[in-house]
Every structure is written in C-alpha cells, then in structure tokens.
XYZ file of N, CA and C in Angstrom:
831
model
N 123.793 103.993 74.104
C 124.468 105.089 74.801
C 125.191 104.522 76.021
N 126.377 105.057 76.291
C 127.162 104.572 77.415
C 126.486 104.909 78.743
N 126.732 104.035 79.720
C 126.262 104.258 81.090
C 124.743 104.326 81.202
N 124.038 103.674 80.309
C 122.577 103.619 80.418
C 122.186 102.628 81.497
N 121.214 103.014 82.319
C 120.642 102.100 83.301
C 119.142 102.050 83.081
N 118.580 100.871 83.301
C 117.148 100.670 83.084
C 116.650 99.698 84.139
N 115.782 100.165 85.016
C 115.313 99.342 86.132
C 113.787 99.257 86.129
N 113.287 98.094 86.563
C 111.856 97.838 86.630
C 111.449 97.536 88.068
N 110.348 98.112 88.510
C 109.750 97.741 89.794
C 108.266 97.499 89.545
N 107.685 96.537 90.272
C 106.282 96.214 90.055
C 105.608 95.884 91.368
N 104.302 95.870 91.346
C 103.546 95.618 92.563
C 103.626 94.145 92.924
N 103.356 93.869 94.167
C 103.403 92.497 94.664
C 102.390 91.639 93.923
N 102.826 90.457 93.515
C 101.942 89.547 92.817
C 101.964 89.709 91.312
N 102.598 90.767 90.816
C 102.713 90.988 89.381
C 104.184 90.899 88.998
N 104.447 90.466 87.780
C 105.822 90.374 87.314
C 105.924 90.911 85.897
N 106.740 91.930 85.723
C 107.001 92.507 84.417
C 108.502 92.497 84.213
N 108.980 91.811 83.199
C 110.412 91.710 82.950
C 110.911 92.922 82.172
N 112.236 93.115 82.182
C 112.812 94.200 81.409
C 112.545 94.007 79.919
N 112.550 92.756 79.480
C 112.284 92.468 78.071
C 110.864 92.868 77.694
N 109.896 92.541 78.555
C 108.504 92.898 78.284
C 108.326 94.412 78.270
N 108.945 95.090 79.251
C 108.822 96.545 79.325
C 109.480 97.215 78.118
N 110.636 96.687 77.689
C 111.325 97.239 76.524
C 110.513 97.029 75.261
N 109.910 95.852 75.138
C 109.065 95.559 73.975
C 107.873 96.525 73.928
N 107.264 96.785 75.079
C 106.128 97.697 75.135
C 106.568 99.117 74.757
N 107.753 99.524 75.251
C 108.293 100.829 74.890
C 108.450 100.934 73.377
N 108.967 99.867 72.777
C 109.159 99.848 71.321
C 107.832 100.021 70.592
N 106.764 99.345 71.074
C 105.446 99.470 70.450
C 104.898 100.892 70.587
N 105.116 101.512 71.758
C 104.654 102.887 71.972
C 105.398 103.868 71.065
N 106.693 103.633 70.880
C 107.487 104.487 69.994
C 106.990 104.358 68.559
N 106.726 103.120 68.126
C 106.214 102.905 66.776
C 104.897 103.644 66.578
N 104.032 103.574 67.585
C 102.743 104.253 67.473
C 102.922 105.767 67.420
N 103.860 106.281 68.207
C 104.077 107.727 68.262
C 104.627 108.288 66.955
N 105.224 107.421 66.126
C 105.749 107.880 64.835
C 104.694 107.857 63.742
N 103.522 107.312 64.046
C 102.442 107.281 63.057
C 101.842 108.672 62.865
N 101.211 108.914 61.724
C 100.494 110.191 61.544
C 99.410 110.341 62.606
N 99.025 111.559 62.872
C 98.103 111.842 63.972
C 96.830 110.994 63.929
N 96.226 110.845 62.785
C 94.963 110.126 62.690
C 95.081 108.627 62.863
N 96.298 108.090 62.836
C 96.494 106.643 62.913
C 97.099 106.196 64.244
N 97.311 107.131 65.171
C 97.890 106.751 66.466
C 96.833 106.126 67.353
N 97.198 105.043 68.021
C 96.282 104.364 68.935
C 96.266 105.037 70.302
N 97.379 105.676 70.669
C 97.505 106.272 72.000
C 97.445 107.794 71.890
N 96.623 108.429 72.735
C 96.397 109.875 72.687
C 97.098 110.531 73.880
N 98.372 110.859 73.715
C 99.150 111.474 74.787
C 98.771 112.938 74.961
N 98.809 113.386 76.221
C 98.524 114.777 76.524
C 99.331 115.189 77.758
N 99.548 116.496 77.951
C 100.272 116.944 79.147
C 99.567 116.478 80.418
N 100.341 116.048 81.399
C 99.800 115.561 82.671
C 99.828 116.702 83.682
N 98.659 117.228 83.986
C 98.569 118.350 84.932
C 98.399 117.890 86.372
N 98.290 116.579 86.586
C 98.160 116.023 87.934
C 99.305 115.060 88.179
N 100.506 115.631 88.249
C 101.699 114.783 88.321
C 101.860 114.100 89.661
N 101.410 114.725 90.755
C 101.589 114.122 92.080
C 103.045 114.141 92.485
N 103.374 113.334 93.488
C 104.728 113.341 94.030
C 105.689 112.450 93.272
N 105.142 111.541 92.411
C 106.014 110.584 91.754
C 106.455 111.026 90.370
N 106.094 112.233 89.954
C 106.435 112.680 88.614
C 107.198 113.987 88.665
N 108.035 114.188 87.639
C 108.797 115.422 87.544
C 108.252 116.317 86.463
N 109.146 117.057 85.790
C 108.715 117.981 84.753
C 108.470 117.244 83.441
N 107.958 117.981 82.464
C 107.650 117.398 81.158
C 106.873 116.094 81.322
N 105.778 116.164 82.051
C 104.980 114.972 82.350
C 103.825 114.841 81.367
N 103.574 113.592 80.926
C 102.518 113.312 79.969
C 101.775 112.051 80.383
N 100.564 111.896 79.883
C 99.755 110.742 80.264
C 98.817 110.378 79.133
N 98.297 109.144 79.178
C 97.283 108.715 78.216
C 96.651 107.415 78.690
N 95.488 107.124 78.159
C 94.831 105.852 78.435
C 95.491 104.759 77.612
N 95.519 103.531 78.165
C 96.014 102.391 77.413
C 94.908 101.801 76.562
N 95.237 100.754 75.804
C 94.241 100.113 74.958
C 93.319 99.213 75.764
N 93.864 98.575 76.810
C 93.050 97.686 77.636
C 92.187 98.515 78.590
N 90.988 98.034 78.847
C 90.066 98.750 79.729
C 90.680 98.957 81.112
N 90.621 100.196 81.616
C 91.128 100.504 82.945
C 92.613 100.777 83.007
N 93.315 100.722 81.870
C 94.764 100.956 81.879
C 95.077 102.427 81.639
N 96.197 102.875 82.208
C 96.562 104.287 82.175
C 98.084 104.380 82.266
N 98.690 105.338 81.550
C 100.146 105.460 81.513
C 100.584 106.885 81.813
N 101.725 106.992 82.485
C 102.342 108.282 82.763
C 103.801 108.240 82.336
N 104.299 109.361 81.819
C 105.677 109.466 81.342
C 106.218 110.830 81.738
N 107.386 110.868 82.382
C 107.916 112.158 82.831
C 109.416 112.065 83.021
N 110.049 113.234 83.181
C 111.470 113.282 83.522
C 111.621 113.252 85.041
N 112.737 112.715 85.514
C 113.055 112.709 86.931
C 114.530 113.070 87.100
N 114.898 113.487 88.296
C 116.289 113.829 88.588
C 116.724 113.136 89.874
N 117.832 112.409 89.798
C 118.411 111.739 90.967
C 119.931 111.922 90.942
N 120.477 112.389 92.052
C 121.927 112.584 92.179
C 122.482 113.429 91.032
N 121.727 114.431 90.646
C 122.178 115.334 89.598
C 122.010 114.811 88.191
N 121.471 113.604 88.049
C 121.275 113.008 86.724
C 119.797 113.060 86.343
N 119.536 113.409 85.101
C 118.162 113.465 84.617
C 117.826 112.186 83.869
N 116.685 111.622 84.170
C 116.250 110.392 83.520
C 114.786 110.453 83.154
N 114.266 109.318 82.708
C 112.871 109.199 82.280
C 112.189 108.114 83.120
N 110.970 108.413 83.556
C 110.183 107.441 84.321
C 108.880 107.146 83.584
N 108.578 105.856 83.455
C 107.339 105.410 82.826
C 106.555 104.587 83.841
N 105.275 104.924 84.036
C 104.437 104.203 84.997
C 103.189 103.683 84.293
N 102.847 102.427 84.575
C 101.663 101.798 83.980
C 100.699 101.442 85.100
N 99.457 101.920 84.970
C 98.440 101.690 85.994
C 97.315 100.829 85.428
N 96.716 100.034 86.282
C 95.564 99.215 85.920
C 94.496 99.402 86.982
N 93.345 99.923 86.561
C 92.232 100.176 87.481
C 92.666 101.016 88.684
N 93.489 102.030 88.430
C 93.904 102.962 89.467
C 95.083 102.519 90.305
N 95.590 101.289 90.118
C 96.721 100.786 90.892
C 97.961 100.680 90.009
N 99.119 101.028 90.586
C 100.365 100.956 89.832
C 100.680 99.501 89.500
N 100.843 99.202 88.213
C 101.155 97.845 87.752
C 102.673 97.648 87.726
N 103.376 98.594 87.055
C 104.842 98.559 87.098
C 105.390 99.941 86.766
N 106.655 100.152 87.147
C 107.320 101.425 86.898
C 108.699 101.136 86.320
N 109.060 101.844 85.257
C 110.368 101.710 84.627
C 111.106 103.038 84.727
N 112.366 102.984 85.115
C 113.188 104.183 85.254
C 114.455 104.009 84.425
N 114.764 105.008 83.617
C 115.931 104.949 82.731
C 116.796 106.193 82.896
N 118.096 105.982 82.993
C 119.073 107.070 82.977
C 120.054 106.801 81.837
N 120.471 107.862 81.160
C 121.439 107.716 80.073
C 120.853 107.111 78.826
N 119.560 107.256 78.607
C 118.925 106.688 77.424
C 119.263 107.464 76.163
N 119.134 106.787 75.031
C 119.421 107.374 73.719
C 118.111 107.850 73.094
N 118.009 109.127 72.835
C 116.792 109.697 72.285
C 116.479 109.261 70.865
N 117.429 108.558 70.204
C 117.186 108.080 68.837
C 116.978 106.573 68.788
N 117.086 105.908 69.928
C 116.928 104.449 69.986
C 115.482 104.111 70.321
N 114.788 103.418 69.406
C 113.353 103.178 69.614
C 113.047 102.130 70.681
N 114.083 101.640 71.375
C 113.867 100.728 72.497
C 114.032 101.450 73.844
N 114.364 102.743 73.801
C 114.662 103.500 75.017
C 113.518 104.446 75.376
N 113.350 104.657 76.682
C 112.347 105.605 77.164
C 112.662 107.036 76.737
N 113.941 107.350 76.594
C 114.336 108.698 76.175
C 113.756 109.021 74.798
N 113.750 108.033 73.906
C 113.187 108.218 72.571
C 111.673 108.397 72.653
N 111.032 107.563 73.473
C 109.582 107.675 73.641
C 109.216 109.042 74.206
N 109.939 109.508 75.221
C 109.634 110.808 75.830
C 109.807 111.945 74.831
N 110.843 111.861 74.007
C 111.074 112.907 73.007
C 109.900 112.987 72.033
N 109.438 111.847 71.566
C 108.335 111.821 70.608
C 107.017 112.248 71.252
N 106.768 111.757 72.467
C 105.523 112.097 73.159
C 105.466 113.590 73.460
N 106.580 114.160 73.861
C 106.627 115.597 74.141
C 106.289 116.392 72.890
N 106.812 115.953 71.764
C 106.530 116.627 70.499
C 105.052 116.510 70.142
N 104.481 115.320 70.363
C 103.068 115.089 70.043
C 102.161 115.917 70.946
N 102.408 115.825 72.255
C 101.508 116.432 73.226
C 101.545 117.955 73.190
N 102.677 118.531 72.781
C 102.800 119.978 72.767
C 102.503 120.586 71.401
N 102.199 119.739 70.421
C 101.870 120.252 69.086
C 100.480 120.883 69.098
N 100.256 121.897 68.274
C 98.905 122.500 68.201
C 97.877 121.443 67.819
N 96.773 121.431 68.531
C 95.736 120.448 68.286
C 94.702 121.003 67.299
N 94.203 120.144 66.390
C 93.181 120.607 65.447
C 91.906 120.991 66.175
N 91.153 121.899 65.562
C 89.909 122.364 66.177
C 88.950 121.192 66.356
N 88.435 121.085 67.544
C 87.539 119.966 67.855
C 86.241 120.090 67.081
N 85.777 118.962 66.559
C 84.516 118.916 65.858
C 83.509 118.153 66.688
N 82.246 118.382 66.470
C 81.236 117.644 67.234
C 81.463 116.140 67.120
N 81.438 115.476 68.268
C 81.708 114.045 68.303
C 80.606 113.277 67.585
N 81.045 112.366 66.721
C 80.115 111.487 66.031
C 80.556 110.060 66.275
N 79.830 109.355 67.087
C 80.183 107.992 67.445
C 79.042 107.066 67.052
N 79.186 106.389 65.909
C 78.087 105.535 65.446
C 77.767 104.414 66.413
N 78.770 103.959 67.171
C 78.513 102.887 68.132
C 77.549 103.352 69.219
N 77.766 104.566 69.710
C 76.891 105.076 70.759
C 75.483 105.320 70.226
N 75.404 105.771 68.971
C 74.082 105.993 68.395
C 73.326 104.677 68.269
N 74.040 103.629 67.860
C 73.393 102.321 67.756
C 72.958 101.820 69.123
N 73.810 102.085 70.119
C 73.491 101.615 71.464
C 72.252 102.313 72.013
N 72.106 103.607 71.693
C 70.934 104.342 72.171
C 69.646 103.761 71.601
N 69.724 103.268 70.349
C 68.531 102.742 69.699
C 68.134 101.365 70.212
N 69.099 100.686 70.866
C 68.793 99.317 71.303
C 69.325 99.063 72.705
N 69.066 99.990 73.624
C 69.591 99.872 74.981
C 69.110 98.606 75.674
N 67.877 98.190 75.411
C 67.334 97.020 76.105
C 67.942 95.729 75.602
N 68.457 95.728 74.381
C 68.950 94.494 73.783
C 70.468 94.438 73.700
N 71.103 95.579 73.629
C 72.531 95.616 73.350
C 73.336 95.965 74.590
N 74.539 95.342 74.790
C 75.404 95.730 75.892
C 75.946 97.134 75.669
N 76.332 97.812 76.713
C 76.845 99.177 76.605
C 78.133 99.176 75.797
N 78.200 100.001 74.746
C 79.363 100.050 73.882
C 80.607 100.476 74.653
N 80.442 101.379 75.615
C 81.580 101.887 76.352
C 82.316 100.805 77.139
N 81.722 99.633 77.325
C 82.402 98.558 78.044
C 83.600 98.040 77.259
N 83.606 98.230 75.937
C 84.612 97.624 75.093
C 85.489 98.718 74.492
N 86.776 98.655 74.750
C 87.647 99.732 74.289
C 88.799 99.206 73.446
N 88.814 97.920 73.125
C 89.924 97.363 72.364
C 89.372 96.428 71.296
N 89.980 96.490 70.128
C 89.560 95.647 69.017
C 90.572 94.522 68.802
N 90.180 93.542 68.000
C 91.072 92.425 67.688
C 92.365 92.949 67.067
N 92.242 93.886 66.130
C 93.436 94.451 65.498
C 94.341 95.161 66.489
N 93.742 95.857 67.479
C 94.538 96.531 68.506
C 95.341 95.517 69.314
N 94.714 94.389 69.628
C 95.404 93.339 70.383
C 96.639 92.877 69.607
N 96.471 92.602 68.315
C 97.582 92.109 67.507
C 98.673 93.166 67.335
N 98.279 94.438 67.285
C 99.290 95.491 67.150
C 100.064 95.706 68.442
N 99.588 95.158 69.552
C 100.268 95.350 70.832
C 101.248 94.231 71.163
N 101.280 93.153 70.358
C 102.093 91.993 70.710
C 103.397 91.959 69.935
N 104.308 91.095 70.401
C 105.565 90.813 69.713
C 105.394 89.486 68.984
N 105.541 89.508 67.663
C 105.260 88.298 66.877
C 106.216 87.161 67.226
N 107.466 87.481 67.595
C 108.406 86.425 67.971
C 107.932 85.701 69.232
N 107.400 86.457 70.191
C 106.887 85.836 71.401
C 105.674 84.965 71.092
N 104.844 85.408 70.144
C 103.673 84.616 69.779
C 104.090 83.305 69.111
N 105.069 83.379 68.201
C 105.547 82.161 67.529
C 106.091 81.178 68.550
N 106.860 81.672 69.518
C 107.418 80.808 70.553
C 106.316 80.159 71.382
N 105.302 80.952 71.766
C 104.202 80.413 72.566
C 103.466 79.309 71.820
N 103.216 79.524 70.534
C 102.430 78.561 69.754
C 103.230 77.310 69.420
N 104.515 77.484 69.063
C 105.293 76.358 68.546
C 106.073 75.598 69.611
N 106.385 76.227 70.731
C 107.174 75.555 71.770
C 106.320 74.990 72.888
N 105.001 75.109 72.750
C 104.079 74.540 73.720
C 103.118 73.595 72.996
N 102.528 72.654 73.720
C 101.585 71.735 73.068
C 100.338 72.476 72.586
N 100.208 72.668 71.291
C 99.032 73.296 70.689
C 98.637 72.495 69.455
N 97.480 72.795 68.910
C 97.024 72.099 67.709
C 97.906 72.388 66.501
N 98.679 73.481 66.541
C 99.578 73.793 65.436
C 100.941 73.135 65.594
N 101.378 72.952 66.834
C 102.708 72.375 67.070
C 102.682 70.859 67.169
N 101.496 70.267 67.180
C 101.361 68.823 67.346
C 102.118 68.081 66.246
N 103.068 67.236 66.660
C 103.824 66.428 65.716
C 104.962 67.149 65.040
N 105.238 68.387 65.427
C 106.332 69.154 64.819
C 107.470 69.283 65.824
N 108.683 68.995 65.394
C 109.844 69.069 66.285
C 110.126 70.510 66.675
N 110.688 70.676 67.897
C 111.003 72.026 68.355
C 112.183 72.622 67.594
N 113.136 71.768 67.172
C 114.260 72.298 66.409
C 113.801 72.647 64.996
N 114.620 73.415 64.295
C 114.265 73.875 62.959
C 114.097 72.699 62.004
N 113.005 72.700 61.288
C 112.737 71.696 60.267
C 111.803 72.340 59.255
N 111.690 71.771 58.051
C 110.854 72.394 57.011
C 109.411 72.625 57.434
N 108.805 71.676 58.163
C 107.410 71.842 58.557
C 107.252 72.956 59.577
N 108.196 73.026 60.519
C 108.131 74.112 61.502
C 108.276 75.467 60.816
N 109.212 75.562 59.881
C 109.412 76.822 59.171
C 108.171 77.198 58.374
N 107.490 76.206 57.781
C 106.275 76.482 57.028
C 105.184 77.055 57.925
N 104.993 76.431 59.101
C 103.956 76.892 60.018
C 104.309 78.263 60.587
N 105.583 78.468 60.926
C 105.996 79.774 61.445
C 105.730 80.873 60.412
N 105.972 80.577 59.152
C 105.715 81.555 58.089
C 104.226 81.879 58.009
N 103.381 80.867 58.140
C 101.941 81.086 58.137
C 101.517 81.958 59.313
N 102.091 81.685 60.485
C 101.755 82.471 61.676
C 102.113 83.939 61.465
N 103.342 84.187 61.013
C 103.802 85.567 60.829
C 102.960 86.290 59.772
N 102.596 85.581 58.713
C 101.781 86.199 57.665
C 100.392 86.554 58.183
N 99.815 85.658 58.989
C 98.484 85.912 59.541
C 98.505 87.107 60.488
N 99.520 87.148 61.366
C 99.645 88.267 62.304
C 99.810 89.581 61.550
N 100.685 89.579 60.541
C 100.929 90.798 59.767
C 99.660 91.272 59.065
N 98.888 90.329 58.519
C 97.652 90.698 57.830
C 96.662 91.368 58.776
N 96.483 90.796 59.965
C 95.544 91.372 60.936
C 96.045 92.719 61.430
N 97.366 92.840 61.657
C 97.926 94.100 62.138
C 97.735 95.235 61.134
N 97.699 94.902 59.849
C 97.661 95.940 58.828
C 96.268 96.148 58.227
N 95.257 95.514 58.789
C 93.894 95.824 58.360
C 93.588 97.284 58.709
N 93.014 98.006 57.777
C 92.716 99.423 58.000
C 91.675 99.569 59.109
N 92.010 100.271 60.195
C 91.030 100.451 61.285
C 89.815 101.245 60.825
N 88.658 100.780 61.228
C 87.426 101.524 60.947
C 86.407 101.192 62.028
N 85.437 102.067 62.192
C 84.426 101.839 63.210
C 83.466 100.743 62.773
N 83.159 99.849 63.695
C 82.187 98.790 63.440
C 81.223 98.734 64.620
N 80.198 97.950 64.447
C 79.263 97.717 65.548
C 79.197 96.219 65.810
N 80.396 95.606 65.843
C 80.499 94.158 65.997
C 81.326 93.834 67.230
N 80.893 92.835 67.968
C 81.585 92.384 69.176
C 81.973 90.921 69.020
N 83.254 90.600 69.355
C 83.695 89.209 69.388
C 83.701 88.714 70.828
N 83.053 87.604 71.061
C 83.046 86.959 72.371
C 83.104 85.456 72.147
N 84.168 84.823 72.683
C 84.386 83.389 72.470
C 84.404 83.045 70.983
N 85.010 83.931 70.179
C 85.218 83.764 68.741
C 83.938 83.892 67.925
N 82.809 84.134 68.560
C 81.576 84.414 67.845
C 81.397 85.916 67.691
N 80.798 86.351 66.601
C 80.576 87.769 66.341
C 79.095 88.099 66.494
N 78.819 89.155 67.246
C 77.444 89.593 67.443
C 77.329 91.075 67.142
N 76.132 91.491 66.761
C 75.873 92.897 66.469
C 75.631 93.656 67.765
N 76.315 94.781 67.912
C 76.085 95.620 69.080
C 74.745 96.352 68.984
N 74.181 96.393 67.791
C 72.910 97.093 67.628
C 71.756 96.311 68.225
N 71.730 94.992 67.966
C 70.592 94.206 68.442
C 70.973 92.878 69.084
N 72.297 92.621 69.205
C 72.736 91.393 69.850
C 72.628 90.153 68.997
N 72.304 90.288 67.722
C 72.132 89.122 66.859
C 73.478 88.567 66.409
N 73.525 87.253 66.131
C 74.727 86.600 65.638
C 75.019 87.077 64.222
N 76.266 87.452 63.930
C 76.584 87.963 62.597
C 77.903 87.421 62.063
N 78.373 86.302 62.608
C 79.595 85.715 62.062
C 80.398 84.977 63.105
N 81.549 84.451 62.674
C 82.454 83.711 63.543
C 83.870 83.913 63.046
N 84.830 83.737 63.933
C 86.234 83.950 63.603
C 86.644 83.223 62.327
N 86.307 81.943 62.208
C 86.822 81.133 61.098
C 85.972 81.220 59.835
N 84.847 81.913 59.896
C 83.988 82.006 58.704
C 83.804 83.432 58.204
N 84.234 84.418 58.984
C 84.060 85.819 58.599
C 85.328 86.371 57.959
N 85.223 87.374 57.088
C 86.414 88.006 56.493
C 87.311 88.595 57.583
N 88.618 88.486 57.400
C 89.543 88.978 58.422
C 89.394 90.473 58.718
N 89.124 91.333 57.716
C 88.921 92.749 58.062
C 87.779 92.952 59.053
N 86.704 92.169 58.906
C 85.586 92.265 59.840
C 86.011 91.801 61.225
N 86.786 90.710 61.265
C 87.281 90.184 62.542
C 88.218 91.191 63.206
N 89.145 91.746 62.423
C 90.156 92.658 62.983
C 89.531 93.909 63.582
N 88.393 94.351 63.039
C 87.757 95.573 63.530
C 86.643 95.312 64.530
N 86.507 94.052 64.960
C 85.502 93.722 65.967
C 86.024 94.065 67.359
N 85.166 94.614 68.209
C 85.529 94.846 69.600
C 85.622 93.500 70.322
N 86.420 93.476 71.400
C 86.683 92.219 72.104
C 86.100 92.254 73.507
N 85.428 91.177 73.880
C 85.058 90.947 75.263
C 85.787 89.692 75.704
N 86.797 89.861 76.573
C 87.642 88.747 76.977
C 86.895 87.817 77.927
N 86.996 86.526 77.675
C 86.387 85.505 78.527
C 87.222 85.365 79.794
N 86.639 85.715 80.937
C 87.381 85.672 82.194
C 87.858 84.264 82.537
N 87.152 83.269 82.048
C 87.548 81.888 82.340
C 88.927 81.578 81.773
N 89.234 82.144 80.604
C 90.503 81.853 79.934
C 91.550 82.949 80.120
N 91.111 84.170 80.302
C 92.071 85.277 80.328
C 92.072 86.047 81.647
N 91.237 85.657 82.595
C 91.216 86.327 83.884
C 92.500 86.100 84.659
N 92.940 87.111 85.379
C 94.146 86.995 86.199
C 95.443 87.241 85.459
N 95.393 87.420 84.135
C 96.602 87.689 83.364
C 96.845 89.190 83.270
N 98.113 89.566 83.135
C 98.421 90.970 82.887
C 97.932 91.322 81.479
N 97.759 92.622 81.165
C 97.315 92.990 79.817
C 98.198 92.401 78.718
N 99.513 92.431 78.928
C 100.425 91.900 77.909
C 100.262 90.393 77.755
N 100.170 89.677 78.888
C 99.998 88.226 78.838
C 98.662 87.858 78.206
N 97.614 88.587 78.589
C 96.281 88.313 78.050
C 96.234 88.536 76.548
N 96.798 89.661 76.086
C 96.783 89.959 74.656
C 97.550 88.908 73.862
N 98.700 88.472 74.407
C 99.506 87.468 73.712
C 98.761 86.138 73.628
N 98.139 85.725 74.729
C 97.405 84.461 74.734
C 96.196 84.531 73.801
N 95.486 85.655 73.823
C 94.322 85.817 72.959
C 94.733 85.759 71.490
N 95.825 86.469 71.124
C 96.299 86.458 69.740
C 96.722 85.052 69.333
N 97.386 84.334 70.237
C 97.794 82.960 69.939
C 96.576 82.078 69.698
N 95.540 82.232 70.515
C 94.322 81.441 70.333
C 93.654 81.745 68.990
N 93.664 83.022 68.601
C 93.101 83.410 67.300
C 93.863 82.724 66.168
N 95.195 82.827 66.216
C 96.033 82.265 65.157
C 95.858 80.758 65.060
N 95.849 80.081 66.202
C 95.689 78.625 66.212
C 94.371 78.226 65.559
N 93.281 78.891 65.945
C 91.968 78.551 65.404
C 91.871 78.855 63.901
N 92.574 79.892 63.446
C 92.541 80.229 62.019
C 93.346 79.245 61.182
N 94.466 78.751 61.732
C 95.409 77.980 60.921
C 95.327 76.475 61.099
N 94.594 75.982 62.049
C 94.479 74.531 62.207
C 93.932 73.924 60.905
N 94.649 72.968 60.372
C 94.219 72.313 59.139
C 94.794 72.947 57.884
N 95.478 74.113 58.031
C 96.049 74.759 56.836
C 97.381 74.096 56.485
C-alpha cells in the first residue's frame, strides 16, 4: 500500500529490527488464520488499555514465559494506524507503529489487527470444566516433580516461532558441527545440508500438538510425573521431542531476547540431530 510507514522503538539495552518485528507479525498472522483449536495465541479484547492504547484494543499471552502482547488502533495527525506492543515480565520490550498498512498483506500490522479483531469478537464456545493432565500428574508427585506451570512452551512451539531462513543462515554461516568444512558459497554439499535442515524444521513444526508430561532440559527428557529419565533428543521419536515442554538452560540462553533464544535453541536442536547425517 502506498505511503505505508512502519517504525520500531525498544527499551534501552534491547534491539529489535524491523525485519525481526515483521517476521514475528507474519507468524502471528499465520497463527490467526488457523482453526480455533489449533491457534497458539489466545487473543481477547483488552479492557485495560491504559494511556498507550486506542480503540479496538486486544491482548494475549506470548509463548515464552512472562511475555505479553497488546494490539490496538491509534490516531496521529488525523491518520489512523496500528500499534503493537510486546512486553516481557511486565516491561515493554518493543513497540511497532504502522500507518497506511494493507489489511490483506500478511506482513502488515493492519492484516494482523483485522484477523485478531475477528477472532476476539467472535462468539466463544461454552466453557467446559478444565481438564489438565499435567496438573493432575503434578498433584500426585508434588515432592518429586517440578511445578508444571513453570513451563509454558514446547519444542514444537519454539520451531513454529522461528524463520527457517534465519536458522539456515545461523547454522551454515557460522562455525558449527554442520558447517565444518563446507564453503559459504553455494555448492552441492551445502545445498544437501540446507535441505536436511529445512526438512527437519518442517517435520518438527508439523508434528500434531498434544498434551504430554515430558520435560526437555539440556536435551534430556524427564517425566514430569516423577522426575525419571525417559529419553533424549537424539534417541527419542521426534513427535515425543516436539511435544516436550522446554526448560531453557540459563547458561546458554540467558540474556537473549525471546526471538534470539528460540532461534539459537532451534539451531542447537537441528545441529545435534543432523551431525553425522
């Protein structure tokens, strides 16, 4: 659309590029087009807009623990636009403002707002009594098992949040066990490995989500019911791995933004799965 403007502002010490914000918008739009039962993000009307939000305001929790998002319309100099805000642990992480966006372009905030408004204002199905097998398991083994509520993201969720092109670049253009001895320019071996990476990412992204009582920590799998070892990344079936909850190792992923952490974690998974293939 002509005369579109898109600006990013972020808190001191954090850096979010327009490319990263646009990629995230694209992922949110893709999720919003999914059927109700398959959406990862649960948007709802925002009744606590505060001073930084306008009309048609919506909000939802992010996939990463402590993350929260707000989406609303704003008006400046007679022009109506869309504002997207991402919070982490109650603090504003970054804010994106768009004017002149295209409501049919899945890279624009205008498109995301149109879809979210439709979702959030649609009649909601009658609530049924909550049945959470993870919580039931946790109640039976409170002394042995970590609190299930600590973990809110699965391996598959991490992979569905990333851009596969960025992952390929991270793995192949940096010194890793997969890029060792492979030229950065296009060559048959690089193309072979890139194809393996994309296939692995696609497979994990498309594993059917289901509830499990498994936690991945440092690539080992443990039971949330009793804390016992029940598998490992390289020896367990991928569907089991994809549906395992994640506890991020602060030594390797601490201090990274959610997007950076998810990308690095996915790259580490892919490298460990494909080394030697």
